[in-house]
Coordinates of C-alpha atoms in Angstrom, one line a residue:
Chain A
E25 CA 0.0 0.0 0.0
D26 CA 1.3 3.4 -0.9
Q27 CA 2.2 5.7 2.0
V28 CA 3.2 9.3 2.4
T29 CA 4.5 10.8 5.6
Q30 CA 5.0 14.6 6.0
S31 CA 7.0 16.3 8.6
P32 CA 6.8 18.5 10.6
E33 CA 3.1 18.6 11.1
A34 CA 3.4 22.3 11.7
L35 CA 6.1 24.9 11.3
R36 CA 6.3 28.4 12.4
L37 CA 8.9 30.8 10.8
Q38 CA 9.8 34.4 11.0
E39 CA 9.7 36.3 7.7
G40 CA 13.0 35.7 5.9
E41 CA 13.8 32.6 7.9
S42 CA 14.5 29.8 5.3
S43 CA 13.5 26.2 6.1
S44 CA 12.5 22.8 4.5
L45 CA 9.5 20.6 4.6
N46 CA 9.9 16.8 4.3
C47 CA 7.8 14.2 2.5
S48 CA 8.9 10.6 2.8
Y49 CA 7.1 7.9 0.8
T50 CA 6.8 4.3 0.0
V51 CA 5.2 3.4 -3.3
S52 CA 5.2 0.6 -5.8
G53 CA 6.7 2.1 -8.9
L54 CA 6.7 5.9 -8.5
R55 CA 5.1 7.6 -11.5
G56 CA 5.2 11.1 -10.0
L57 CA 5.4 13.1 -6.8
F58 CA 3.3 16.2 -6.5
W59 CA 3.4 19.2 -4.2
Y60 CA 0.2 21.3 -3.6
R61 CA -0.5 24.3 -1.6
Q62 CA -3.8 24.6 0.3
D63 CA -5.2 27.7 1.9
P64 CA -7.9 27.4 4.6
G65 CA -11.3 26.5 3.2
K66 CA -10.0 26.1 -0.4
G67 CA -9.0 23.4 -2.7
P68 CA -5.3 22.3 -3.2
E69 CA -3.4 24.5 -5.7
F70 CA -0.8 22.7 -7.9
L71 CA 2.8 23.6 -7.4
F72 CA 5.2 21.0 -8.8
T73 CA 5.5 17.5 -10.2
L74 CA 8.8 15.5 -9.8
Y75 CA 9.3 12.3 -11.7
S76 CA 12.8 11.0 -11.0
A77 CA 15.4 11.0 -8.3
G78 CA 17.7 14.0 -8.6
E79 CA 15.1 16.2 -10.2
E80 CA 14.6 19.8 -8.9
K81 CA 12.0 22.4 -9.7
E82 CA 11.7 26.0 -8.6
K83 CA 8.9 28.6 -8.4
E84 CA 9.6 31.9 -6.8
R85 CA 10.7 31.2 -3.2
L86 CA 10.0 27.5 -3.4
K87 CA 12.3 24.7 -4.6
A88 CA 11.3 21.0 -4.6
T89 CA 13.8 18.1 -4.8
L90 CA 13.4 14.4 -5.0
T91 CA 15.3 11.3 -3.9
K92 CA 14.4 7.7 -4.1
K93 CA 12.7 7.8 -0.6
E94 CA 11.8 11.4 0.0
S95 CA 11.1 14.9 -1.3
F96 CA 11.9 18.2 0.2
L97 CA 10.2 21.5 -0.3
H98 CA 12.7 24.3 0.4
I99 CA 11.3 27.7 1.3
T100 CA 13.8 30.6 0.9
A101 CA 13.2 33.9 2.7
P102 CA 9.5 33.2 3.2
K103 CA 6.9 35.9 3.4
P104 CA 3.6 35.9 5.4
E105 CA 1.7 35.2 2.1
D106 CA 3.5 31.8 2.0
S107 CA 1.5 30.7 5.0
A108 CA -0.6 27.7 4.0
T109 CA -0.8 23.9 4.3
Y110 CA 1.6 22.2 1.9
L111 CA 0.5 18.8 0.7
C112 CA 2.7 16.1 -0.8
A113 CA 1.2 13.3 -2.9
V114 CA 2.5 10.3 -4.9
Q115 CA 1.1 8.6 -8.0
A116 CA 2.0 5.0 -8.6
G117 CA 2.5 3.4 -12.0
G118 CA -0.3 1.2 -13.3
S119 CA -3.8 1.8 -14.6
N120 CA -5.1 3.7 -11.5
Y121 CA -4.0 7.3 -11.5
K122 CA -5.1 8.2 -8.0
L123 CA -3.0 10.5 -5.8
T124 CA -2.1 9.3 -2.3
F125 CA -1.7 12.3 -0.1
G126 CA 0.2 12.9 3.2
K127 CA -1.5 14.9 6.0
G128 CA 0.3 18.1 5.1
T129 CA 2.5 20.6 6.8
L130 CA 0.9 23.7 8.2
L131 CA 3.3 26.6 7.6
T132 CA 2.9 29.9 9.4
V133 CA 5.2 32.8 8.5
N134 CA 5.1 35.7 11.0
P135 CA 6.0 39.2 9.8
Chain B
E24 CA -7.6 30.6 -16.8
A25 CA -9.7 27.4 -16.8
E26 CA -10.8 26.2 -13.5
V27 CA -12.8 23.3 -11.9
A28 CA -16.2 24.5 -10.7
Q29 CA -18.0 23.1 -7.7
S30 CA -21.3 23.8 -6.1
P31 CA -22.5 24.4 -3.5
R32 CA -19.5 25.8 -1.6
Y33 CA -21.1 25.0 1.7
K34 CA -23.9 22.7 2.8
I35 CA -25.4 22.1 6.2
T36 CA -27.8 19.2 6.5
E37 CA -29.3 17.0 9.2
K38 CA -28.4 13.3 9.4
S39 CA -30.5 11.0 7.4
Q40 CA -31.1 13.7 4.7
A41 CA -29.9 13.4 1.1
V42 CA -27.3 15.8 -0.3
A43 CA -25.8 16.3 -3.7
F44 CA -22.7 18.0 -4.9
W45 CA -21.9 19.1 -8.5
C46 CA -18.6 19.4 -10.3
D47 CA -17.8 20.9 -13.7
P48 CA -14.2 19.9 -14.8
I49 CA -11.8 22.0 -16.9
S50 CA -13.0 21.8 -20.5
G51 CA -11.6 18.9 -22.4
H52 CA -10.4 17.0 -19.3
A53 CA -11.4 13.4 -19.7
T54 CA -10.5 12.2 -16.2
L55 CA -12.5 13.4 -13.2
Y56 CA -11.9 12.6 -9.5
W57 CA -13.9 13.0 -6.3
Y58 CA -11.9 13.2 -3.1
R59 CA -12.9 13.6 0.5
Q60 CA -10.8 15.6 3.0
I61 CA -11.4 15.4 6.7
L62 CA -10.0 18.3 8.7
G63 CA -6.3 17.9 9.4
Q64 CA -5.9 15.1 6.8
G65 CA -5.0 14.8 3.2
P66 CA -7.6 14.2 0.5
E67 CA -8.6 10.6 -0.1
L68 CA -10.0 9.3 -3.4
L69 CA -13.6 8.3 -3.4
V70 CA -14.2 7.7 -7.1
Q71 CA -12.5 8.2 -10.5
F72 CA -14.1 8.6 -13.9
Q73 CA -12.6 8.2 -17.3
D74 CA -15.1 10.0 -19.6
E75 CA -18.4 8.6 -18.4
S76 CA -17.0 5.3 -17.0
V77 CA -16.1 4.6 -13.4
V78 CA -12.4 3.5 -13.2
D79 CA -12.0 3.2 -9.5
D80 CA -14.7 3.4 -6.8
S81 CA -13.1 1.0 -4.3
Q82 CA -13.2 3.5 -1.5
L83 CA -16.7 4.8 -2.2
P84 CA -19.2 3.7 0.6
K85 CA -21.7 2.3 -1.9
D86 CA -24.4 1.7 0.6
R87 CA -24.9 5.5 0.8
F88 CA -22.8 7.2 -1.8
S89 CA -23.3 7.3 -5.5
A90 CA -21.6 9.2 -8.3
E91 CA -22.4 9.7 -12.0
R92 CA -20.9 11.4 -15.0
L93 CA -23.6 10.8 -17.6
K94 CA -22.3 12.7 -20.6
G95 CA -18.7 12.5 -19.7
V96 CA -18.5 16.1 -18.7
D97 CA -19.9 17.3 -15.4
S98 CA -20.5 15.0 -12.4
T99 CA -22.7 14.6 -9.4
L100 CA -21.8 13.0 -6.1
K101 CA -24.8 12.0 -3.8
I102 CA -25.0 10.9 -0.2
Q103 CA -28.2 9.3 1.0
P104 CA -28.7 9.2 3.9
A105 CA -26.0 11.5 5.3
E106 CA -24.3 10.5 8.6
L107 CA -22.5 12.6 11.2
G108 CA -19.2 11.1 10.0
D109 CA -19.7 12.4 6.5
S110 CA -18.8 16.0 7.6
A111 CA -15.8 16.9 5.5
M112 CA -14.6 18.8 2.5
Y113 CA -15.6 17.2 -0.8
L114 CA -13.1 18.0 -3.6
C115 CA -13.4 17.5 -7.3
A116 CA -10.3 17.3 -9.5
S117 CA -9.8 16.8 -13.2
S118 CA -6.9 16.0 -15.5
S119 CA -6.4 15.8 -19.3
G120 CA -5.9 12.1 -18.8
G121 CA -3.9 9.4 -17.2
F122 CA -0.9 10.6 -15.3
E123 CA -1.3 14.2 -16.1
T124 CA -1.6 16.8 -13.3
Q125 CA -4.8 16.9 -11.4
Y126 CA -6.3 20.3 -10.9
F127 CA -8.7 20.8 -7.9
G128 CA -11.8 22.8 -7.5
P129 CA -12.6 25.0 -4.5
G130 CA -14.5 22.1 -2.7
T131 CA -17.8 21.7 -1.0
R132 CA -17.7 21.9 2.8
L133 CA -20.4 19.6 4.3
L134 CA -21.6 19.8 7.8
V135 CA -24.0 17.1 9.0
L136 CA -25.9 17.9 12.2

């Protein structure tokens, strides 16, 4: 069974204080690893897809990296508007395209 | 920018009543998903459609939940009767097919009293 574990559950940063979120996974034949951002009361917003170990993707202050067992979401010099829950999900190879999500990391950035 | 539409955004109902949620995917997206998200948890797949056909409904509580996508475009998820434990956010997502990125709608927040 595919499993995704995210840590920490919650993270509080000061504006400008860089940090990383972790997503560890076990999956039978990884097809893709996805990062989403979710604001309170809203649906998840797509950020990145990573397909193979060693791959990296960047968007503004965010950078996602992937190894064979985990992914990191690095946040550089965060701003208060980066406060949200960040969800990690894996998609396994095969005929079923479902995403298996972790519980998320609640990030709070204080001004 | 194309978006997934859902309605209603909020629904309050009493247990044993019937509720229905509607989803209109991004135009041209053949694959449609319904997820349920309990507060503090990640979304979990309930049902997946490819065009008008159900691909996976293994996690759908079929004694009370039903889903349809009659013309392969918009979709309806129904709960009858609703139970207290059904209180959650119901999310619809769509993709252009297969392993492509899934884009989520704003969700329907259901509260069962």
